[in-house]
């Protein structure tokens, strides 16, 4: 053990020297180049263009290198001279991530939609921005929403000449407000609000326009794969991302299983039955939940009722049961479309059913 420990220490020391001599100049050159680029953009009043590099870099886990390697040194120098710096907010602004997570909360699918509200708390108040990276990796075009939101936030701070006294670490709204310069509260708060609004609107359009296509894909809303990709980019596992995955699964955020979406296209839906052993209690409450969602969607031609599985007939269009009872329900109504849920009161599948009804023109 003694030999191994000393050998590891000596080897680590040697590799550190080699790394410093071999890669140190390259890293320093890149840092100086980025610093020169930032200064050039500042002089030309083109600072919002930084978001074109910063937002994709964040998703690829280059955020710390960009923020602490480039923006923090320059921002610290500016803050020592003027008392504040806008550069502290280029990467740390929680607005773009908030907007994307809000879009998934309202227009997402499956596990992503179920877990997004919890992710908002962690990202916006906890300042852990990496929690929204898997949502972008699920649909890479959403990086446009992040870029637009980031540019909006930077442009707002440029317009109001606002900034922070020191780096906001972590990048939560609490840390941002705590470091806001005394004359910059209006600009900083507006930069967060407007950046979140812009990223939300763009992300919402993207999610809504691709919703039907995503529903037809078996891997749509695969948050687990996106989390794995995010951890690969980070280079190690993340407790925050693993908790996000568990939260989404616990919320019952699965998509309608493959084939159910196609069944909607083959068979128009006009009668929906919630079925359980007794036909009362939880199935009645589930029927009420879905009935209200369908009513709010402006659909009047679909009836939603509840009954016991033993009383099911084969003339209904859609049967919703707890996942443990689906096989029994299929025996009673073999020609109906069957959807399984694990929670009658709060299943994301209800929203998918409403969306599919709307996409098929049911009114």
Coordinates of C-alpha atoms in Angstrom, one line a residue:
X1 CA 0.0 0.0 0.0
X2 CA 2.8 2.4 0.9
X3 CA 4.6 1.8 -2.4
X4 CA 1.3 2.2 -4.4
X5 CA 0.4 5.4 -2.6
X6 CA 3.8 7.0 -3.2
X7 CA 3.9 5.8 -6.8
X8 CA 0.5 7.3 -7.4
X9 CA 1.6 10.6 -5.9
X10 CA 4.8 10.8 -7.9
X11 CA 3.0 9.8 -11.1
X12 CA 0.3 12.4 -10.5
X13 CA 2.9 15.1 -9.8
X14 CA 4.8 14.2 -13.0
X15 CA 1.6 14.2 -15.1
X16 CA 0.6 17.6 -13.6
X17 CA 4.0 19.1 -14.7
X18 CA 3.6 17.6 -18.2
X19 CA 0.1 18.8 -18.5
X20 CA 1.0 22.3 -17.3
X21 CA 3.9 22.6 -19.8
X22 CA 2.2 20.9 -22.7
X23 CA -1.4 22.2 -22.4
X24 CA -1.0 25.3 -20.3
X25 CA 0.2 27.5 -23.2
X26 CA -2.7 26.3 -25.3
X27 CA -5.3 27.0 -22.6
X28 CA -3.7 30.4 -22.0
X29 CA -3.8 31.2 -25.7
X30 CA -7.5 30.2 -25.9
X31 CA -8.3 32.2 -22.8
X32 CA -6.5 35.3 -24.2
X33 CA -8.3 34.9 -27.5
X34 CA -11.7 34.7 -25.8
X35 CA -10.9 37.7 -23.7
X36 CA -9.9 39.7 -26.8
X37 CA -13.2 38.6 -28.5
X38 CA -15.2 39.7 -25.5
X39 CA -13.4 43.1 -25.4
X40 CA -14.1 43.5 -29.1
X41 CA -17.8 42.8 -28.8
X42 CA -18.0 45.2 -25.9
X43 CA -16.4 48.0 -27.8
X44 CA -18.8 47.4 -30.8
X45 CA -21.9 47.1 -28.5
X46 CA -22.4 43.6 -29.8
X47 CA -22.3 41.8 -26.5
X48 CA -25.6 40.0 -27.0
X49 CA -23.9 37.9 -29.7
X50 CA -22.0 36.2 -26.9
X51 CA -25.1 34.1 -26.3
X52 CA -24.5 32.3 -29.6
X53 CA -21.5 30.7 -28.1
X54 CA -22.4 30.7 -24.4
X55 CA -25.7 28.9 -24.5
X56 CA -24.6 25.9 -26.6
X57 CA -21.4 25.8 -24.5
X58 CA -23.4 25.6 -21.3
X59 CA -25.3 22.5 -22.6
X60 CA -22.0 20.9 -23.4
X61 CA -20.7 21.6 -19.9
X62 CA -18.2 24.4 -21.0
X63 CA -20.1 26.8 -18.8
X64 CA -17.6 26.9 -16.0
X65 CA -14.7 27.3 -18.4
X66 CA -16.5 30.2 -20.1
X67 CA -17.8 31.8 -17.0
X68 CA -14.9 31.5 -14.6
X69 CA -12.2 31.3 -17.2
X70 CA -13.2 34.3 -19.2
X71 CA -16.1 36.4 -17.9
X72 CA -15.1 36.4 -14.2
X73 CA -11.6 37.7 -14.6
X74 CA -12.7 40.5 -17.0
X75 CA -15.8 41.2 -15.0
X76 CA -13.8 41.4 -11.7
X77 CA -11.5 44.0 -13.3
X78 CA -14.6 46.0 -14.6
X79 CA -16.3 45.8 -11.2
X80 CA -13.1 47.0 -9.4
X81 CA -13.2 50.1 -11.7
X82 CA -16.9 50.8 -12.0
X83 CA -18.5 48.8 -9.2
X84 CA -20.3 46.4 -11.4
X85 CA -20.0 44.3 -14.6
X86 CA -22.6 43.0 -17.1
X87 CA -20.3 40.0 -17.8
X88 CA -21.3 38.3 -14.5
X89 CA -24.8 37.8 -15.9
X90 CA -24.0 36.6 -19.4
X91 CA -23.8 32.9 -18.3
X92 CA -25.4 33.1 -14.9
X93 CA -28.8 34.5 -15.9
X94 CA -31.4 31.8 -15.0
X95 CA -34.0 33.2 -17.3
X96 CA -33.3 31.1 -20.5
X97 CA -33.4 27.8 -18.6
X98 CA -36.5 28.9 -16.8
X99 CA -38.3 29.6 -20.0
X100 CA -37.4 26.2 -21.5
X101 CA -38.6 24.4 -18.4
X102 CA -41.8 26.3 -18.3
X103 CA -42.5 25.3 -21.9
X104 CA -42.0 21.7 -21.0
X105 CA -44.3 22.1 -18.1
X106 CA -47.2 23.2 -20.3
X107 CA -46.4 21.6 -23.7
X108 CA -44.0 18.7 -23.0
X109 CA -44.6 15.0 -23.1
X110 CA -44.4 12.2 -20.7
X111 CA -41.6 12.1 -18.1
X112 CA -40.2 15.4 -19.3
X113 CA -43.5 17.2 -18.6
X114 CA -43.9 15.5 -15.3
X115 CA -40.5 16.4 -14.0
X116 CA -40.2 20.0 -15.4
X117 CA -42.0 21.7 -12.5
X118 CA -39.6 20.3 -9.9
X119 CA -36.7 21.1 -12.2
X120 CA -37.8 24.8 -12.3
X121 CA -37.3 25.0 -8.5
X122 CA -33.9 23.5 -8.6
X123 CA -32.7 25.6 -11.6
X124 CA -34.3 29.0 -10.8
X125 CA -33.9 29.0 -7.0
X126 CA -31.1 26.5 -6.5
X127 CA -29.0 27.9 -9.4
X128 CA -28.2 24.4 -10.8
X129 CA -28.5 25.1 -14.5
X130 CA -27.4 21.7 -15.6
X131 CA -30.8 20.3 -14.7
X132 CA -32.3 21.8 -17.9
X133 CA -29.6 20.5 -20.2
X134 CA -31.2 17.1 -20.8
X135 CA -34.4 18.9 -21.9
X136 CA -32.4 20.7 -24.6
X137 CA -30.6 17.5 -25.6
X138 CA -33.9 15.7 -26.1
X139 CA -34.8 18.3 -28.8
X140 CA -31.5 20.1 -29.8
X141 CA -33.4 22.7 -31.8
X142 CA -34.4 24.2 -28.4
X143 CA -30.9 25.6 -28.2
X144 CA -32.4 28.4 -30.4
X145 CA -34.8 29.3 -27.6
X146 CA -31.9 29.3 -25.1
X147 CA -29.8 31.6 -27.4
X148 CA -32.6 34.0 -28.1
X149 CA -33.4 34.2 -24.3
X150 CA -29.8 34.7 -23.5
X151 CA -29.4 37.5 -26.1
X152 CA -32.5 39.1 -24.8
X153 CA -31.2 39.2 -21.3
X154 CA -27.8 40.6 -22.3
X155 CA -29.4 43.2 -24.5
X156 CA -31.6 44.3 -21.6
X157 CA -28.7 44.7 -19.3
X158 CA -26.8 46.6 -22.0
X159 CA -29.8 48.9 -22.5
X160 CA -30.2 49.6 -18.7
X161 CA -26.4 49.6 -18.1
X162 CA -27.0 47.1 -15.3
X163 CA -24.7 44.5 -13.8
X164 CA -23.6 42.6 -10.7
X165 CA -21.0 43.6 -8.1
X166 CA -19.5 40.1 -8.2
X167 CA -20.1 36.6 -9.7
X168 CA -23.4 35.0 -8.9
X169 CA -22.5 31.5 -7.8
X170 CA -24.5 29.4 -8.1
X171 CA -26.6 31.1 -10.8
X172 CA -29.9 31.3 -8.9
X173 CA -32.2 34.2 -8.8
X174 CA -31.3 34.6 -5.1
X175 CA -27.6 34.9 -5.7
X176 CA -28.2 37.2 -8.7
X177 CA -30.3 39.6 -6.7
X178 CA -27.8 39.5 -3.8
X179 CA -25.0 40.6 -6.1
X180 CA -27.0 43.1 -8.1
X181 CA -25.5 46.6 -8.0
X182 CA -27.6 49.2 -6.2
X183 CA -28.5 51.0 -9.4
X184 CA -29.2 47.9 -11.5
X185 CA -32.2 46.2 -9.9
X186 CA -34.6 47.2 -12.6
X187 CA -32.4 46.1 -15.5
X188 CA -31.3 42.9 -13.9
X189 CA -34.9 41.8 -12.9
X190 CA -36.1 42.8 -16.4
X191 CA -33.3 40.8 -18.0
X192 CA -34.4 37.7 -16.2
X193 CA -38.1 38.1 -16.9
X194 CA -37.6 39.0 -20.6
X195 CA -35.1 36.3 -21.2
X196 CA -37.4 33.7 -19.7
X197 CA -40.4 35.0 -21.7
X198 CA -38.5 34.9 -25.0
X199 CA -37.1 31.4 -24.4
X200 CA -40.5 30.2 -23.3
X201 CA -42.3 31.5 -26.3
X202 CA -39.8 30.0 -28.8
X203 CA -39.7 26.7 -27.0
X204 CA -43.5 26.6 -26.8
X205 CA -43.8 27.1 -30.5
X206 CA -41.2 24.3 -31.2
X207 CA -42.8 21.9 -28.8
X208 CA -46.3 22.5 -30.0
X209 CA -45.4 22.3 -33.7
X210 CA -43.7 19.0 -33.3
X211 CA -46.1 17.5 -30.8
X212 CA -48.0 15.2 -33.1
X213 CA -44.8 13.9 -34.7
X214 CA -43.3 13.3 -31.2
X215 CA -46.3 11.4 -30.1
X216 CA -45.9 9.1 -33.0
X217 CA -42.3 8.3 -32.0
X218 CA -41.7 5.5 -29.5
X219 CA -38.6 7.3 -28.1
X220 CA -40.3 10.8 -27.8
X221 CA -39.8 12.3 -24.4
X222 CA -37.0 9.9 -23.5
X223 CA -35.6 11.9 -20.6
X224 CA -33.5 8.9 -19.4
X225 CA -31.4 8.9 -22.6
X226 CA -31.0 12.7 -22.5
X227 CA -29.8 12.5 -18.9
X228 CA -27.3 9.8 -19.8
X229 CA -26.0 12.0 -22.6
X230 CA -25.8 15.0 -20.3
X231 CA -23.8 12.9 -17.8
X232 CA -21.5 11.8 -20.6
X233 CA -20.9 15.4 -21.5
X234 CA -20.1 16.2 -17.9
X235 CA -17.8 13.3 -17.5
X236 CA -19.4 11.9 -14.4
X237 CA -22.7 11.0 -12.8
X238 CA -24.9 13.7 -11.3
X239 CA -27.1 13.2 -8.2
X240 CA -29.2 16.1 -9.3
X241 CA -29.9 14.5 -12.7
X242 CA -30.6 11.1 -11.2
X243 CA -33.1 12.6 -8.8
X244 CA -34.7 14.4 -11.8
X245 CA -35.1 11.0 -13.5
X246 CA -36.6 9.4 -10.4
X247 CA -39.0 12.3 -9.9
X248 CA -40.3 12.1 -13.5
X249 CA -40.8 8.3 -13.2
X250 CA -42.5 8.7 -9.8
X251 CA -44.9 11.2 -11.4
X252 CA -46.0 8.6 -13.9
X253 CA -44.6 10.5 -16.8
X254 CA -44.7 7.7 -19.4
X255 CA -45.9 8.4 -22.9
X256 CA -48.8 6.5 -24.3
X257 CA -47.3 3.2 -25.3
X258 CA -46.4 2.5 -28.9
X259 CA -49.4 1.7 -31.0
X260 CA -51.9 3.6 -28.9
X261 CA -51.3 6.8 -30.8
X262 CA -51.9 4.9 -34.1
X263 CA -55.1 3.5 -32.7
X264 CA -56.5 7.0 -32.3
X265 CA -56.0 7.5 -36.0
X266 CA -57.7 4.2 -36.9
X267 CA -60.7 4.6 -34.6
X268 CA -62.5 7.8 -33.7
X269 CA -63.0 8.3 -29.9
X270 CA -66.4 9.3 -28.7
X271 CA -66.9 7.3 -25.5
X272 CA -64.3 6.9 -22.7
X273 CA -64.7 4.6 -19.7
X274 CA -62.7 4.7 -16.5
X275 CA -62.9 1.2 -15.1
X276 CA -61.9 -0.4 -11.8
X277 CA -63.0 -3.2 -9.6
X278 CA -66.0 -1.4 -8.1
X279 CA -66.5 1.3 -10.7
X280 CA -66.5 4.0 -8.0
X281 CA -63.9 5.9 -5.9
X282 CA -60.7 6.4 -7.8
X283 CA -62.1 5.7 -11.2
X284 CA -64.9 8.2 -10.7
X285 CA -62.3 10.8 -9.6
X286 CA -60.2 10.0 -12.6
X287 CA -63.2 10.4 -14.9
X288 CA -63.9 13.8 -13.4
X289 CA -60.3 14.9 -14.0
X290 CA -60.3 13.9 -17.6
X291 CA -63.8 15.2 -18.2
X292 CA -62.7 18.6 -17.0
X293 CA -59.6 18.6 -19.2
X294 CA -61.7 17.6 -22.3
X295 CA -64.3 20.3 -21.5
X296 CA -61.6 23.0 -21.1
X297 CA -60.2 21.9 -24.5
X298 CA -63.6 22.7 -26.1
X299 CA -64.5 19.1 -27.0
X300 CA -68.2 18.3 -26.6
X301 CA -68.6 15.1 -28.6
X302 CA -66.8 12.8 -26.1
X303 CA -68.4 11.4 -23.1
X304 CA -66.4 10.2 -20.0
X305 CA -68.0 7.9 -17.5
X306 CA -66.8 5.3 -15.0
X307 CA -68.0 1.7 -14.2
X308 CA -66.8 -1.6 -12.9
X309 CA -64.7 -3.8 -15.1
X310 CA -67.3 -6.6 -14.8
X311 CA -69.8 -4.3 -16.4
X312 CA -67.7 -3.3 -19.4
X313 CA -69.1 -4.0 -22.9
X314 CA -67.4 -4.1 -26.2
X315 CA -69.1 -1.0 -27.7
X316 CA -66.9 1.6 -26.0
X317 CA -64.1 3.4 -27.8
X318 CA -61.5 3.9 -25.0
X319 CA -61.0 2.3 -21.6
X320 CA -58.7 3.7 -19.0
X321 CA -57.6 1.4 -16.1
X322 CA -55.0 1.1 -13.5
X323 CA -52.0 -0.7 -15.0
X324 CA -52.7 -3.8 -12.8
X325 CA -56.2 -4.2 -14.2
X326 CA -55.7 -3.5 -17.9
X327 CA -55.5 -7.2 -18.9
X328 CA -58.9 -7.9 -17.2
X329 CA -60.4 -4.9 -19.0
X330 CA -59.1 -6.1 -22.3
X331 CA -60.9 -9.4 -21.8
X332 CA -64.2 -7.5 -21.3
X333 CA -63.7 -5.0 -24.1
X334 CA -61.3 -6.5 -26.7
X335 CA -62.1 -4.1 -29.5
X336 CA -61.6 -0.9 -27.4
X337 CA -58.5 1.1 -27.2
X338 CA -56.9 0.5 -23.7
X339 CA -54.7 3.0 -21.8
X340 CA -53.0 2.1 -18.6
X341 CA -52.2 4.6 -15.8
X342 CA -50.6 4.2 -12.4
X343 CA -52.4 7.1 -10.8
X344 CA -56.0 8.0 -11.6
X345 CA -55.7 11.5 -10.1
X346 CA -52.5 12.7 -11.8
X347 CA -51.4 11.0 -15.0
X348 CA -49.7 12.9 -17.8
X349 CA -51.4 10.5 -20.2
X350 CA -54.7 12.5 -19.8
X351 CA -53.0 15.5 -21.5
X352 CA -51.8 13.2 -24.2
X353 CA -55.3 11.9 -24.8
X354 CA -56.7 15.4 -25.0
X355 CA -53.9 16.4 -27.4
X356 CA -54.6 13.4 -29.6
X357 CA -58.3 14.1 -29.7
X358 CA -57.6 17.7 -30.8
X359 CA -55.1 16.6 -33.4
X360 CA -57.7 14.3 -34.9
X361 CA -60.2 17.1 -35.1
X362 CA -62.6 15.8 -32.4
X363 CA -64.9 18.5 -31.2

